[in-house]
Short mmCIF file of C-alpha atoms in Angstrom, two decimals:
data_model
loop_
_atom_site.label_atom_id
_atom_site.label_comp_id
_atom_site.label_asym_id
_atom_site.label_seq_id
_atom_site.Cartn_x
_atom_site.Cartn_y
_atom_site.Cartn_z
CA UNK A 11 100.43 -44.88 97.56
CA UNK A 12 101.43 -47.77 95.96
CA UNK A 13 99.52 -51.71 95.88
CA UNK A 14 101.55 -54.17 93.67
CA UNK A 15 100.77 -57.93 92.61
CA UNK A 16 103.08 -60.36 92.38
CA UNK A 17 103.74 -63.46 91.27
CA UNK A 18 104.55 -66.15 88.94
CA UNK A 19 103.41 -66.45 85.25
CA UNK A 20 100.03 -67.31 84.64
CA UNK A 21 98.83 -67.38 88.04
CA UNK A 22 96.01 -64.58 87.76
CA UNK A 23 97.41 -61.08 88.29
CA UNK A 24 95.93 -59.36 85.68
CA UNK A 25 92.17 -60.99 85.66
CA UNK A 26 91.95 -60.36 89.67
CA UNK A 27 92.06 -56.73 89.13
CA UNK A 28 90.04 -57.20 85.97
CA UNK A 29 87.65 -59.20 87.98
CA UNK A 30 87.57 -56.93 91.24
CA UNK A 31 86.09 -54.03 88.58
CA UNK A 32 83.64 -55.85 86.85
CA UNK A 33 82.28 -57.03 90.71
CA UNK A 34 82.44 -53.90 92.19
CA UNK A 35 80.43 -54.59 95.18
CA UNK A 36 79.01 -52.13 98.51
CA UNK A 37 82.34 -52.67 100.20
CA UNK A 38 84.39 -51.71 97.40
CA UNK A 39 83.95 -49.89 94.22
CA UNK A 40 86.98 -49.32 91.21
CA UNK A 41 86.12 -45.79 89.48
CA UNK A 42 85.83 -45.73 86.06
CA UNK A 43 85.82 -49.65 86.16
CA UNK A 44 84.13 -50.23 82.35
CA UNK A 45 87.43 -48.38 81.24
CA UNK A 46 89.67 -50.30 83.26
CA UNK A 47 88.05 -53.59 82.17
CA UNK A 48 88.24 -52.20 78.54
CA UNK A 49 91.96 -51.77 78.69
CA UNK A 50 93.05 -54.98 79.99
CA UNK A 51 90.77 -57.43 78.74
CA UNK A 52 89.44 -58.43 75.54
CA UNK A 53 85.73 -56.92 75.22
CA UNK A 54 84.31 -59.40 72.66
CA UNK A 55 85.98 -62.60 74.41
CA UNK A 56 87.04 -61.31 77.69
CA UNK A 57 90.13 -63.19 77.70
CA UNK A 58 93.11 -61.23 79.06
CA UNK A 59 96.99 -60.82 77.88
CA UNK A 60 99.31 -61.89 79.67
CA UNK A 61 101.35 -58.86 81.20
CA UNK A 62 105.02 -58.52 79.08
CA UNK A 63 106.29 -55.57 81.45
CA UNK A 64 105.03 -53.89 84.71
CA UNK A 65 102.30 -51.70 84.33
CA UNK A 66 100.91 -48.94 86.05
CA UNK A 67 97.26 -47.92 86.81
CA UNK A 68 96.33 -45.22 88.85
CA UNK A 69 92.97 -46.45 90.34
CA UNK A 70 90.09 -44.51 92.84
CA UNK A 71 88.89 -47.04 95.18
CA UNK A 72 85.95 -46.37 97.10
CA UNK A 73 85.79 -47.70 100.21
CA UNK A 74 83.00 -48.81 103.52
CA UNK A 75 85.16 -48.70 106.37
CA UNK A 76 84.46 -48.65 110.14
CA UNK A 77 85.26 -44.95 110.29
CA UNK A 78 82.86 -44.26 107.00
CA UNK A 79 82.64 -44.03 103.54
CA UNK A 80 86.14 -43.23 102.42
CA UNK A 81 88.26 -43.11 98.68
CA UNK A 82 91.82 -44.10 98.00
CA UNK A 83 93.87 -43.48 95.33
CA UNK A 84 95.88 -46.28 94.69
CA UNK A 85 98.88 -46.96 92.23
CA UNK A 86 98.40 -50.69 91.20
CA UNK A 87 101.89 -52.21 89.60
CA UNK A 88 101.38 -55.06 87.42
CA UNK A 89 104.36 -57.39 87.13
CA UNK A 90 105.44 -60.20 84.19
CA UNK A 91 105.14 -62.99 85.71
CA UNK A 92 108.72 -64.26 83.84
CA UNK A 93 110.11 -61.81 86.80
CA UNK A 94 109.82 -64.59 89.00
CA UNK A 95 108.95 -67.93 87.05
CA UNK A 96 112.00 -67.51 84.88
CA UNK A 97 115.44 -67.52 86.05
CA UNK A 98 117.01 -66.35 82.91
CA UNK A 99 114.85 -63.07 82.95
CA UNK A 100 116.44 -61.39 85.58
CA UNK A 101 119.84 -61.96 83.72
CA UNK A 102 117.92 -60.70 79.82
CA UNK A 103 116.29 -57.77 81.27
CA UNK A 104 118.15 -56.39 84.53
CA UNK A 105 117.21 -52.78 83.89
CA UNK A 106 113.29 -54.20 83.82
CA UNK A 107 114.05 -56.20 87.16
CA UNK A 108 115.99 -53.59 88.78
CA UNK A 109 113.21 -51.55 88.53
CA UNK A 110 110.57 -53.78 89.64
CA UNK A 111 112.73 -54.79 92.32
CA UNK A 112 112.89 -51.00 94.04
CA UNK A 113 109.40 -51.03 93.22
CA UNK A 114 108.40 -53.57 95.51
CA UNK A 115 110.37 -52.18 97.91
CA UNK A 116 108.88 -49.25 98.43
CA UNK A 117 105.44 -50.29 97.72
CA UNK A 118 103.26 -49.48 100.94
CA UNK A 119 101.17 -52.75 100.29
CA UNK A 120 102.18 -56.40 98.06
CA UNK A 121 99.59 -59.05 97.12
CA UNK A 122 101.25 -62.36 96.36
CA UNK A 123 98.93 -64.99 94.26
CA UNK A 124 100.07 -68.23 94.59
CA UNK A 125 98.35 -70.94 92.74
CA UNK A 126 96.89 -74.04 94.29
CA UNK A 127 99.17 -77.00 94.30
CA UNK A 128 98.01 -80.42 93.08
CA UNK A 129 97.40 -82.25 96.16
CA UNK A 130 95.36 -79.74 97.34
CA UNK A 131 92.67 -79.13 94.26
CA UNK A 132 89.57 -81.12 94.06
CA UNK A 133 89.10 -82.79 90.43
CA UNK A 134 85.76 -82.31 90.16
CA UNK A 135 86.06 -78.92 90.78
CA UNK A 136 88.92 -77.78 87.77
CA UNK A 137 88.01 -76.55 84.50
CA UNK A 138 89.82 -75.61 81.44
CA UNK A 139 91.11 -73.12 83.23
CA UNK A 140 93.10 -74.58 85.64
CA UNK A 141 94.69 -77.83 83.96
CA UNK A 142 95.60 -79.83 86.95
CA UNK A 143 98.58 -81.31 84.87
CA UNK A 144 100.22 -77.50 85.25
CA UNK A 145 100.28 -76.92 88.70
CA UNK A 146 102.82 -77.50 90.82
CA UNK A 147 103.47 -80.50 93.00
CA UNK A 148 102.83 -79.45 96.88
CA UNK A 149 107.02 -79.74 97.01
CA UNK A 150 107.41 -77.69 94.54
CA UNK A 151 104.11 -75.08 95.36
CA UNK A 152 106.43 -75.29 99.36
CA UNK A 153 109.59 -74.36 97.92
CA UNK A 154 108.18 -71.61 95.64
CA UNK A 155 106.33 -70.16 99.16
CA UNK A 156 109.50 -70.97 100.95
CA UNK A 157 111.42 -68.55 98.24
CA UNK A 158 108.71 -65.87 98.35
CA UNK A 159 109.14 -65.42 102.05
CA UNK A 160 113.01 -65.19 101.71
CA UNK A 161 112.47 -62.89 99.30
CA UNK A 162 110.14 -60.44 101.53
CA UNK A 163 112.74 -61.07 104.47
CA UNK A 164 115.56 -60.01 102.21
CA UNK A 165 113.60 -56.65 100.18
CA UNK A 166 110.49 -55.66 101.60
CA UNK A 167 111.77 -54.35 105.86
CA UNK A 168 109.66 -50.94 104.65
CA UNK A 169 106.83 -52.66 103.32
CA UNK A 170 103.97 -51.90 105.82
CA UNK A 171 101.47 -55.25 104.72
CA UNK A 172 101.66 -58.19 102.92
CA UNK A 173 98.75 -60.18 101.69
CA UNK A 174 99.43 -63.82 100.65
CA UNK A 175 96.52 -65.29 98.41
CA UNK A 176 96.17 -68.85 97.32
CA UNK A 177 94.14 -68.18 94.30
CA UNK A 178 91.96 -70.01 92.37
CA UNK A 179 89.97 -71.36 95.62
CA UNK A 180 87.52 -72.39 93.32
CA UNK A 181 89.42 -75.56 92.76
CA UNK A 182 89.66 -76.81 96.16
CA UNK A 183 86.74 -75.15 98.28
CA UNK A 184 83.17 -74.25 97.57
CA UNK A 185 83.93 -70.45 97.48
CA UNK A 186 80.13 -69.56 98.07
CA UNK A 187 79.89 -71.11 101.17
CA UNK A 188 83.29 -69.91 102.59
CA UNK A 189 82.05 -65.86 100.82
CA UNK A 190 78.82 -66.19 102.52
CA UNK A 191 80.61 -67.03 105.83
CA UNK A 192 83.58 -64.24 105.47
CA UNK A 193 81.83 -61.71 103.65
CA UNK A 194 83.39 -58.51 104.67
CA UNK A 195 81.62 -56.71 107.44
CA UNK A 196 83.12 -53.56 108.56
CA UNK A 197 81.21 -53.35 112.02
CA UNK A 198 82.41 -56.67 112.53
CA UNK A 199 85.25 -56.42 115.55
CA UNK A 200 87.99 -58.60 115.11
CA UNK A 201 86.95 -59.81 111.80
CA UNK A 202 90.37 -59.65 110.08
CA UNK A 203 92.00 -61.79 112.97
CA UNK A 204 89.42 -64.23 112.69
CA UNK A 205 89.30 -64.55 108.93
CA UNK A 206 93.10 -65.36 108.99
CA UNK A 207 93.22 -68.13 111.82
CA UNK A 208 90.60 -69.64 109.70
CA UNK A 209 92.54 -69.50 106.27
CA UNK A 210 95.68 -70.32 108.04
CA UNK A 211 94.25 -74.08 109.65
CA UNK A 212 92.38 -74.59 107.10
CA UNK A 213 94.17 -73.95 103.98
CA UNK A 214 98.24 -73.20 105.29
CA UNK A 215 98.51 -75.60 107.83
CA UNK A 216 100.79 -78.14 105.94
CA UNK A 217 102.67 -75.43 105.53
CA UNK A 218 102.90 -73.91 109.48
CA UNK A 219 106.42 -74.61 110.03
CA UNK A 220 107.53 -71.92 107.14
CA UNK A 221 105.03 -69.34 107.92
CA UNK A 222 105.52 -69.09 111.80
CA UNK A 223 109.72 -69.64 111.21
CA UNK A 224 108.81 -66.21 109.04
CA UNK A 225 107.13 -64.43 111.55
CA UNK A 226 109.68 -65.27 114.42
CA UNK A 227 112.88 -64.53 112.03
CA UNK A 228 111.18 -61.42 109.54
CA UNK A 229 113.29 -58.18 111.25
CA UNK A 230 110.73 -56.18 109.11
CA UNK A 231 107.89 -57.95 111.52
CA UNK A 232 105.19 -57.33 108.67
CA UNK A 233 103.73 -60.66 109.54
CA UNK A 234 101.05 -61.61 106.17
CA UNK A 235 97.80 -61.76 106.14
CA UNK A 236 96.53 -64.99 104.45
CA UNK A 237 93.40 -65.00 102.17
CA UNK A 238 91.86 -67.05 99.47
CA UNK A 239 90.55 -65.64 96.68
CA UNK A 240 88.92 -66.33 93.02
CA UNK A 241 87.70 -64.62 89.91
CA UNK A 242 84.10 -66.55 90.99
CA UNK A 243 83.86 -65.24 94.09
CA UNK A 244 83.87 -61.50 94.63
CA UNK A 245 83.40 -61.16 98.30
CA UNK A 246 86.85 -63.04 98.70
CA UNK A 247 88.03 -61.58 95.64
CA UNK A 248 87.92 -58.12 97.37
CA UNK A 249 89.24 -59.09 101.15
CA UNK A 250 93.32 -58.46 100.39
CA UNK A 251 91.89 -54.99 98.58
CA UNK A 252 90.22 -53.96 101.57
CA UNK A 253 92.35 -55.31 104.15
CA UNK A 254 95.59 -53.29 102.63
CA UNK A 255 93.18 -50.30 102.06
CA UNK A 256 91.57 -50.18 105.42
CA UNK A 257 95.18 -49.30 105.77
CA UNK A 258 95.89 -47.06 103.97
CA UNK A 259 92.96 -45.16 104.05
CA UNK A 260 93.98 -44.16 107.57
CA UNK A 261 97.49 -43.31 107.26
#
């Protein structure tokens, strides 16, 4: 059972699992976290490498679902995010892309960060983190969407879920307030429908027309779940994790 993360260079793949072990929370639990924290992080500074090559971690998950207390074993792919910021990497390393290519496709479950774009973050909210003067323009933050979505369409028909994340939500929202509100409750019916239509009109709407044009075209008709998520938020931080292992914990 396989859970990869995509997407481009710098936008946070590594840190959210990093993050997601050092938060294990009642919902969901990483065994052996320490270790995995250990191995892709710095321990004295905590800063973390960027990823040269995909990865592979087999990680226990512990899970509080509906039906009980239940553990997955998941194999988490980390990609470079070159793979898909740089156009000449494909062409330098086709062996490496070929590989994370078939990957993806038969990966039972993809999480796609995206980063914020510029129009949408709130300056008084960024921090050396997130320099506002490197994130995209909302054109280009649409077309890079817009390319992810023809890019599902065209390799992932046998990929059972999608999640789509627009990361670091700690720039544009107050991420307490919206993981107080939407902090996972597995008794709660209908709780992943509602969380969605939320995240969707509040946070994709500019971007509607792609997303439904998606869901009417995709012959795979894996229609994404949207979240928001950040590294300062763990109840948000965890939502894709348990949504796509809700799934697979029952299959």
């Amino acid at each position: 059972m396989s859970i990869i993360v995509i997407g481009e260079r710098g936008v946070g793949k590594t840190s959210m699992v990093v993050a997601l072990a050092k938060n294990s929370k009642k919902n969901l639990s990483i065994e052996d976290a320490e270790a995995l924290a250990a191995r892709r992080s710095n321990i004295e500074t905590g800063e973390i490498a960027g990823t040269s090559k995909m990865t592979t971690e087999n990680l226990q998950i512990n899970l509080e679902l509906p039906g009980g207390a239940r553990q997955i074993n998941v194999l988490w792919m980390d990609t470079p995010g070159e793979a898909f910021s740089n156009s000449d990497w494909k062409q330098q390393y086709p062996t490496a892309w070929k590989d994370i290519e078939q990957q993806i496709k038969e990966s039972r479950g993809i999480i796609l960060l995206l980063p914020p774009h510029r129009d949408l973050v709130d300056p008084n909210r960024i921090d050396s983190r997130t320099p506002k003067d490197e994130l995209p323009s909302f054109q280009a933050w649409r077309n890079s969407l817009e390319s992810w979505l023809k890019f599902f369409q065209n390799n992932c028909s046998q990929v059972k879920h999608i999640a789509i994340c627009l990361h670091r939500a700690d720039t544009f929202c107050d991420v307490q307030t919206e993981g107080k509100k939407w902090r996972y409750q597995n008794s709660a019916n209908g709780f992943w429908i509602r969380y969605d239509t939320h995240i969707r009109n509040s946070y994709f709407a500019i971007v509607k027309d792609l997303i439904c044009n998606y869901n009417s075209q995709s012959q795979s008709r894996v229609i994404p779940q949207l979240f928001i998520t950040s590294t300062d938020q763990p109840s948000l931080l965890e939502l894709p994790w348990i949504y796509l292992g809700t799934y697979i914990a029952n299959t």
